[in-house]
Coordinates of N, CA and C in Angstrom, one line a residue:
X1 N 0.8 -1.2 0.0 CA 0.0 0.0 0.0 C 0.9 1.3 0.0
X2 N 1.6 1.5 0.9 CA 2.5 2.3 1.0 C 3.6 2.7 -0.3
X3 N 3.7 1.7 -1.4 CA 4.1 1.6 -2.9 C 3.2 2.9 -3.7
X4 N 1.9 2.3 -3.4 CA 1.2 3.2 -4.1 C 1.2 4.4 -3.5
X5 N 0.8 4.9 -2.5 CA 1.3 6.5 -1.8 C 2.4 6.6 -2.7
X6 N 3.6 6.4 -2.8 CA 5.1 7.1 -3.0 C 4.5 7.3 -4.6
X7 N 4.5 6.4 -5.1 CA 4.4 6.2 -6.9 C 2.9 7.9 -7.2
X8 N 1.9 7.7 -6.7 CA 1.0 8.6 -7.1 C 1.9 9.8 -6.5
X9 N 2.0 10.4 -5.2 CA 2.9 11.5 -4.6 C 4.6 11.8 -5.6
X10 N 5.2 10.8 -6.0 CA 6.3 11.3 -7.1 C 5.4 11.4 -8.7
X11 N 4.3 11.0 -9.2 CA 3.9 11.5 -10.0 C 2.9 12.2 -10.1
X12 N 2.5 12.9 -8.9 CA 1.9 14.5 -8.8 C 3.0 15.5 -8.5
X13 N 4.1 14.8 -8.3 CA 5.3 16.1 -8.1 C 5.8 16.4 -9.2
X14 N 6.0 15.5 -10.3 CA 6.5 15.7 -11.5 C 5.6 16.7 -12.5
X15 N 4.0 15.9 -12.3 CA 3.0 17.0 -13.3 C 3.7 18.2 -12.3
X16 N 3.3 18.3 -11.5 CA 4.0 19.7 -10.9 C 4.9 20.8 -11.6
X17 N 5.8 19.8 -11.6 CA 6.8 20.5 -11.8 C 7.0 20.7 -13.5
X18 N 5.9 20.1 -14.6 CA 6.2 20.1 -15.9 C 5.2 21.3 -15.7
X19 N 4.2 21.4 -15.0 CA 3.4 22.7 -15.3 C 3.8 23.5 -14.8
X20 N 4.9 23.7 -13.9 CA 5.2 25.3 -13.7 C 6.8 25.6 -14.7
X21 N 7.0 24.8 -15.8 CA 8.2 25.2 -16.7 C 7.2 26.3 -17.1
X22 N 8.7 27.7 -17.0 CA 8.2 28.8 -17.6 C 9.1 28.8 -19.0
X23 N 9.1 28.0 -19.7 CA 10.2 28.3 -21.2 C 9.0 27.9 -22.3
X24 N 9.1 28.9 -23.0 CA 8.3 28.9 -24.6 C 7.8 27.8 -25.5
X25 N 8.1 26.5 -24.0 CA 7.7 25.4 -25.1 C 6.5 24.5 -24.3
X26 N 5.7 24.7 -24.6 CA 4.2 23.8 -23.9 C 4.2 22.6 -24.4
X27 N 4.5 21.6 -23.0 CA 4.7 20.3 -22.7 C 3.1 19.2 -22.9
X28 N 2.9 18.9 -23.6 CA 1.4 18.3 -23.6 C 1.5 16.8 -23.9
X29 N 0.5 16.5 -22.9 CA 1.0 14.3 -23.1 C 0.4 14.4 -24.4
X30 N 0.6 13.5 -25.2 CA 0.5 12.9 -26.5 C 0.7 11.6 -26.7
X31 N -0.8 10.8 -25.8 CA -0.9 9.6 -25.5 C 0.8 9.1 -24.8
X32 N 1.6 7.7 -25.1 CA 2.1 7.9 -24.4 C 3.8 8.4 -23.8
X33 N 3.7 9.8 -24.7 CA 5.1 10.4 -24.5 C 4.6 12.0 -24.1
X34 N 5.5 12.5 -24.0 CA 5.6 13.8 -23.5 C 6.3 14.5 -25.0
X35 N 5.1 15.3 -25.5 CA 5.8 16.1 -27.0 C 6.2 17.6 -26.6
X36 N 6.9 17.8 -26.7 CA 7.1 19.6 -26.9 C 7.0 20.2 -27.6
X37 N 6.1 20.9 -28.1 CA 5.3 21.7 -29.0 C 5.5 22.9 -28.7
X38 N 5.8 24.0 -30.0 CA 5.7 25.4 -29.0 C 4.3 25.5 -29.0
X39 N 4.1 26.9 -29.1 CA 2.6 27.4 -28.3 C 2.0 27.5 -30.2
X40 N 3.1 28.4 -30.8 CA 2.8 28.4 -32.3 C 2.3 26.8 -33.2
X41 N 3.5 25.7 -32.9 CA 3.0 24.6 -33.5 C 1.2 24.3 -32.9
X42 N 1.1 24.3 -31.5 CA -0.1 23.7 -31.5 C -1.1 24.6 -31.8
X43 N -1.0 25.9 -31.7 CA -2.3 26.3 -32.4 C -2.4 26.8 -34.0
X44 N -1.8 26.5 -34.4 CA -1.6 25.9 -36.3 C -1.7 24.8 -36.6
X45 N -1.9 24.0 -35.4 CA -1.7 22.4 -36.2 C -2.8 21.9 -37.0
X46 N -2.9 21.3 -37.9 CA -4.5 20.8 -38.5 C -5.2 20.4 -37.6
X47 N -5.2 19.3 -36.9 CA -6.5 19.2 -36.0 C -7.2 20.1 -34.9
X48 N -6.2 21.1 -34.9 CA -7.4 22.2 -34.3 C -8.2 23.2 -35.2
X49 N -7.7 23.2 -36.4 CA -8.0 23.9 -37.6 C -9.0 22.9 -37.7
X50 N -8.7 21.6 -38.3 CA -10.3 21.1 -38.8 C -11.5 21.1 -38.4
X51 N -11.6 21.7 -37.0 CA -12.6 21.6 -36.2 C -14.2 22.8 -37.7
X52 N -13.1 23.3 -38.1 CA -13.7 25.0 -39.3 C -13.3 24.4 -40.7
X53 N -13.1 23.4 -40.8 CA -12.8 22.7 -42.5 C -14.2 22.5 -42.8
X54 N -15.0 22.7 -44.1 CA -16.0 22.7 -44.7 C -15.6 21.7 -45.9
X55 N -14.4 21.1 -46.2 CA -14.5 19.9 -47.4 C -13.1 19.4 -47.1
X56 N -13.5 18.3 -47.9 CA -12.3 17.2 -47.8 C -11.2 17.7 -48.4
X57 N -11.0 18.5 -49.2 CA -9.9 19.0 -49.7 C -9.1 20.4 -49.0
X58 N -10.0 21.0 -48.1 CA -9.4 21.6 -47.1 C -8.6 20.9 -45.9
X59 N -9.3 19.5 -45.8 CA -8.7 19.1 -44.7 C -7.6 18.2 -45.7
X60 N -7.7 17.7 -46.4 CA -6.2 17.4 -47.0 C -4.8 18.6 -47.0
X61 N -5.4 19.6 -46.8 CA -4.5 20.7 -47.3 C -3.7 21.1 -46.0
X62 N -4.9 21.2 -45.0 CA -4.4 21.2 -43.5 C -3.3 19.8 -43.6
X63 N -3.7 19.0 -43.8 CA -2.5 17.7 -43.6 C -1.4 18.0 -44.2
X64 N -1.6 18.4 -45.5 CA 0.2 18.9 -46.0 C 0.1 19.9 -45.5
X65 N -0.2 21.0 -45.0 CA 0.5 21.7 -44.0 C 1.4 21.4 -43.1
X66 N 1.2 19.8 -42.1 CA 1.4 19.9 -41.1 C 2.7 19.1 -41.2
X67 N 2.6 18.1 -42.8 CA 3.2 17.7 -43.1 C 4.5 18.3 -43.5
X68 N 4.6 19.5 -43.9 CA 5.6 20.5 -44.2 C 6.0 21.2 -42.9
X69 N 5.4 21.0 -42.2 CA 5.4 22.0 -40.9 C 6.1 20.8 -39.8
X70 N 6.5 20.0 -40.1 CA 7.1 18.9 -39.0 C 6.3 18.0 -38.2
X71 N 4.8 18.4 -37.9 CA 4.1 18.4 -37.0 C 2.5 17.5 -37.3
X72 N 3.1 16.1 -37.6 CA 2.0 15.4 -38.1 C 1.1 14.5 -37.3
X73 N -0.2 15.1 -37.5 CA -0.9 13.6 -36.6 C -1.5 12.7 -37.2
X74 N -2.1 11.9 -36.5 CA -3.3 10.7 -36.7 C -4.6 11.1 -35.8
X75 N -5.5 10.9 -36.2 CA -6.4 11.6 -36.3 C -7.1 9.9 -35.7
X76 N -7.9 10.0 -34.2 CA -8.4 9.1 -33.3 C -10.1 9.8 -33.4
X77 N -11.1 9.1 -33.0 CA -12.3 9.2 -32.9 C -12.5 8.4 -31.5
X78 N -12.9 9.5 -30.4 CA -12.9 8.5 -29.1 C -14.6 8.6 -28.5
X79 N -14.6 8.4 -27.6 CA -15.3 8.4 -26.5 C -15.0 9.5 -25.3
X80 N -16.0 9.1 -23.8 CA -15.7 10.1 -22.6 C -13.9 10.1 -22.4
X81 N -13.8 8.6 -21.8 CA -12.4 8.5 -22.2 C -11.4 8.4 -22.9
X82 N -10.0 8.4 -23.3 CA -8.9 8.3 -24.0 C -8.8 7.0 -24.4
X83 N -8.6 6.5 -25.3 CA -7.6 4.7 -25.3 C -6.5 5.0 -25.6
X84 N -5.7 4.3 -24.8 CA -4.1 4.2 -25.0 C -3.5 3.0 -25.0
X85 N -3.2 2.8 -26.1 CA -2.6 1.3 -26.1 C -0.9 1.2 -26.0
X86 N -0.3 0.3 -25.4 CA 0.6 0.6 -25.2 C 2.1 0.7 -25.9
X87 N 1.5 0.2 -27.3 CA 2.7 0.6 -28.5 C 2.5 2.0 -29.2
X88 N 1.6 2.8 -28.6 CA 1.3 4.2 -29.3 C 2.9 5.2 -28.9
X89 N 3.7 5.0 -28.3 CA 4.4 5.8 -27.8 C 5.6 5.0 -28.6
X90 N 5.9 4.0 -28.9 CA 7.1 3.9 -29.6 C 6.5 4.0 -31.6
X91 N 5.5 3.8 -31.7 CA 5.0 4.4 -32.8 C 5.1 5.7 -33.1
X92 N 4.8 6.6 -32.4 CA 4.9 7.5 -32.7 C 6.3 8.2 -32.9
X93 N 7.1 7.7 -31.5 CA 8.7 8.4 -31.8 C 9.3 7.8 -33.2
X94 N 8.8 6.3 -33.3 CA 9.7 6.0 -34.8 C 9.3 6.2 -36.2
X95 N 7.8 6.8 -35.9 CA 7.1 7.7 -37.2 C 7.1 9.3 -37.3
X96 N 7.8 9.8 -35.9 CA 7.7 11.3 -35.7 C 6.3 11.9 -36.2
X97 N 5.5 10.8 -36.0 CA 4.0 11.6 -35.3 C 3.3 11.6 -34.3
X98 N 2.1 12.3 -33.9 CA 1.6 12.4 -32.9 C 0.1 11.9 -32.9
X99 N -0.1 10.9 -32.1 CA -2.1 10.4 -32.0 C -2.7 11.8 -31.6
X100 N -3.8 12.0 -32.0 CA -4.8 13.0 -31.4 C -6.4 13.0 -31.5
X101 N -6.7 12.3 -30.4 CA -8.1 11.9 -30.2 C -9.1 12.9 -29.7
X102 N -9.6 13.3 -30.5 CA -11.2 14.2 -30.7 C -11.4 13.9 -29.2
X103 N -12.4 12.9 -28.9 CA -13.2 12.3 -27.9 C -14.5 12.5 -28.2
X104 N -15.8 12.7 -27.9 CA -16.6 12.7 -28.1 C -17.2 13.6 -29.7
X105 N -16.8 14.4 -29.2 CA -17.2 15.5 -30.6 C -16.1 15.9 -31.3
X106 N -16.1 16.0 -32.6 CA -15.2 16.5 -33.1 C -15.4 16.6 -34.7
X107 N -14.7 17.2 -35.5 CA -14.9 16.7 -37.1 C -15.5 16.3 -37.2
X108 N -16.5 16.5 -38.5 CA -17.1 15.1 -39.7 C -16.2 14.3 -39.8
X109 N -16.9 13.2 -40.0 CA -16.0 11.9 -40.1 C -15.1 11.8 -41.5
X110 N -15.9 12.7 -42.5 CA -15.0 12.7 -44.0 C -14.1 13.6 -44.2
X111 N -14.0 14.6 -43.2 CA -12.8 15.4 -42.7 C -11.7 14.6 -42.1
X112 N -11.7 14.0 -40.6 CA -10.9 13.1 -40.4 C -10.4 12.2 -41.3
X113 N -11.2 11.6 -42.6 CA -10.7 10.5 -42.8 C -9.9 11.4 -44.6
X114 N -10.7 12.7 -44.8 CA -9.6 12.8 -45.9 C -8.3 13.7 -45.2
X115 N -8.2 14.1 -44.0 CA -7.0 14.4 -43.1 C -5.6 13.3 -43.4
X116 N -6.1 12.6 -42.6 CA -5.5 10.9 -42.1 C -5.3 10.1 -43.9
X117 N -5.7 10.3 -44.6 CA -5.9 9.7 -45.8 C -4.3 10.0 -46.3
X118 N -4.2 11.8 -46.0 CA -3.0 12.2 -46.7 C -1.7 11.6 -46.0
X119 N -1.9 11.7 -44.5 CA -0.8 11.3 -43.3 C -0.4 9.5 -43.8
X120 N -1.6 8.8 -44.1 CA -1.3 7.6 -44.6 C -0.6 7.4 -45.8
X121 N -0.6 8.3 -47.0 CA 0.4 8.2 -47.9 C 1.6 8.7 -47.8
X122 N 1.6 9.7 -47.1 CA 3.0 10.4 -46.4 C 3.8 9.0 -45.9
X123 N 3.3 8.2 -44.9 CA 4.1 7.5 -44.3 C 4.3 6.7 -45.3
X124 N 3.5 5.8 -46.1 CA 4.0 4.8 -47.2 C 5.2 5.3 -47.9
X125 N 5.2 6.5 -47.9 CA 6.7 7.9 -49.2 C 7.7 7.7 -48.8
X126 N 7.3 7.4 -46.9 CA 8.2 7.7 -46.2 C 9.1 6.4 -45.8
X127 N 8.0 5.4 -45.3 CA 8.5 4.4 -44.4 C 7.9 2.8 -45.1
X128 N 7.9 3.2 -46.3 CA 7.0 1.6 -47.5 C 5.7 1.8 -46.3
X129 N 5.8 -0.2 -46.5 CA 4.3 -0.4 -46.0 C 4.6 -1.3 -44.5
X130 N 5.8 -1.0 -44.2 CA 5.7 -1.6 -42.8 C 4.8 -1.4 -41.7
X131 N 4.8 0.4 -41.9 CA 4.0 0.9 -40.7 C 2.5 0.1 -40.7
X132 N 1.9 -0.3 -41.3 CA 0.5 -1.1 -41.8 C 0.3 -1.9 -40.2
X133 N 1.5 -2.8 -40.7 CA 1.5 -3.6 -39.2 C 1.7 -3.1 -37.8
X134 N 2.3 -2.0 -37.6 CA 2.6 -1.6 -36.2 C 1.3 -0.2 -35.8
X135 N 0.5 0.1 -36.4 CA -0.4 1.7 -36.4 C -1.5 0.9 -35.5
X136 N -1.9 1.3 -35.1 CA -3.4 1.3 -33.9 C -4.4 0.7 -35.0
X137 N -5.3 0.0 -35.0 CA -6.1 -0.1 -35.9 C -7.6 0.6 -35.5
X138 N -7.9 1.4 -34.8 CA -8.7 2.4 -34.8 C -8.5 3.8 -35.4
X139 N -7.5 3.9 -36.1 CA -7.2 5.3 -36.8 C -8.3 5.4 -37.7
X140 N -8.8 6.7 -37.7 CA -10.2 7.1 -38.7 C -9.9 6.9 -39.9
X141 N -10.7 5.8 -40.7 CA -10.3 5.6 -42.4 C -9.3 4.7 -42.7
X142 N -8.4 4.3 -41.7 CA -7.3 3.5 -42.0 C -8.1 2.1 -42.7
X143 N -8.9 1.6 -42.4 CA -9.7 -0.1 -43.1 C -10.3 0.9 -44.8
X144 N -10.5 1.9 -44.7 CA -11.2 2.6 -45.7 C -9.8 2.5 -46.9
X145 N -8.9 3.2 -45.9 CA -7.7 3.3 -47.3 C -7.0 2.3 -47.5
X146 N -7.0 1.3 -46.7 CA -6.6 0.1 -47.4 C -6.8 -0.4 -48.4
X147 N -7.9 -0.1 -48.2 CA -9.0 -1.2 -49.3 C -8.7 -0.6 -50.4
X148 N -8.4 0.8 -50.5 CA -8.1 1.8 -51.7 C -6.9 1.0 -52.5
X149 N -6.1 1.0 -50.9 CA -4.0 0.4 -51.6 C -4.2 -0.6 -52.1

């Protein structure tokens, strides 16, 4: 019992201590890693933009944006809670992207999926067709664009 006290108390000291960094770079979990984003990357990113996308080819466009801009996600459709599974965090450092789950409300679903559509060819340009096998299989559209490949 006493395991548990120390483990929750050293990981309320840490959030602590990541929320009171005062340096121009805002620390935000990103399922399971810690990304540092400035303040500029996250509020340009596409997925906070798509929330105001009116067609699929805007939100394609948002994707090469972000695709040019370093700062690529996948695009999750959740629930009250998060899912985190536990290969999301070496997925992402060895694809240098970031999951980003809506949760309840968020996007049309044909925005997310022509978003994620572009981020899925990106990684094929980038990385062949390995990633197929190691990606979450809840990413919005991913069963959709397969069927495409």
């Amino acid at each position: 019992m006493i395991k548990i006290y120390i483990i929750i108390f050293l990981g309320l000291a840490s959030f602590q201590a990541v929320c009171q960094n005062e340096v121009d770079v805002t620390e935000v979990m990103c399922w399971g890693r810690i990304c540092e984003l400035t303040e500029k990357q996250l509020n340009k990113c596409g997925p906070i933009k798509l929330a105001f996308a009116t067609s699929s080819s805007e939100a394609e466009q948002l994707a090469n944006e972000d695709i040019a801009n370093g700062t690529i996600f996948l695009l999750l459709a959740g629930g009250i809670s998060p899912t985190i599974i536990a290969t999301d965090a070496a997925f992402e450092r060895k694809y240098d992207i970031y999951f980003n789950e809506f949760g309840c409300t968020g996007p049309e679903y044909e925005l997310v999926t022509a978003y994620n559509s572009v981020v899925f060819e990106y990684l094929t340009q980038q990385y062949g067709k390995g990633w197929y096998k190691e990606i979450r299989k809840d990413v919005v559209g991913l069963k959709d664009w397969k069927k495409k490949d």
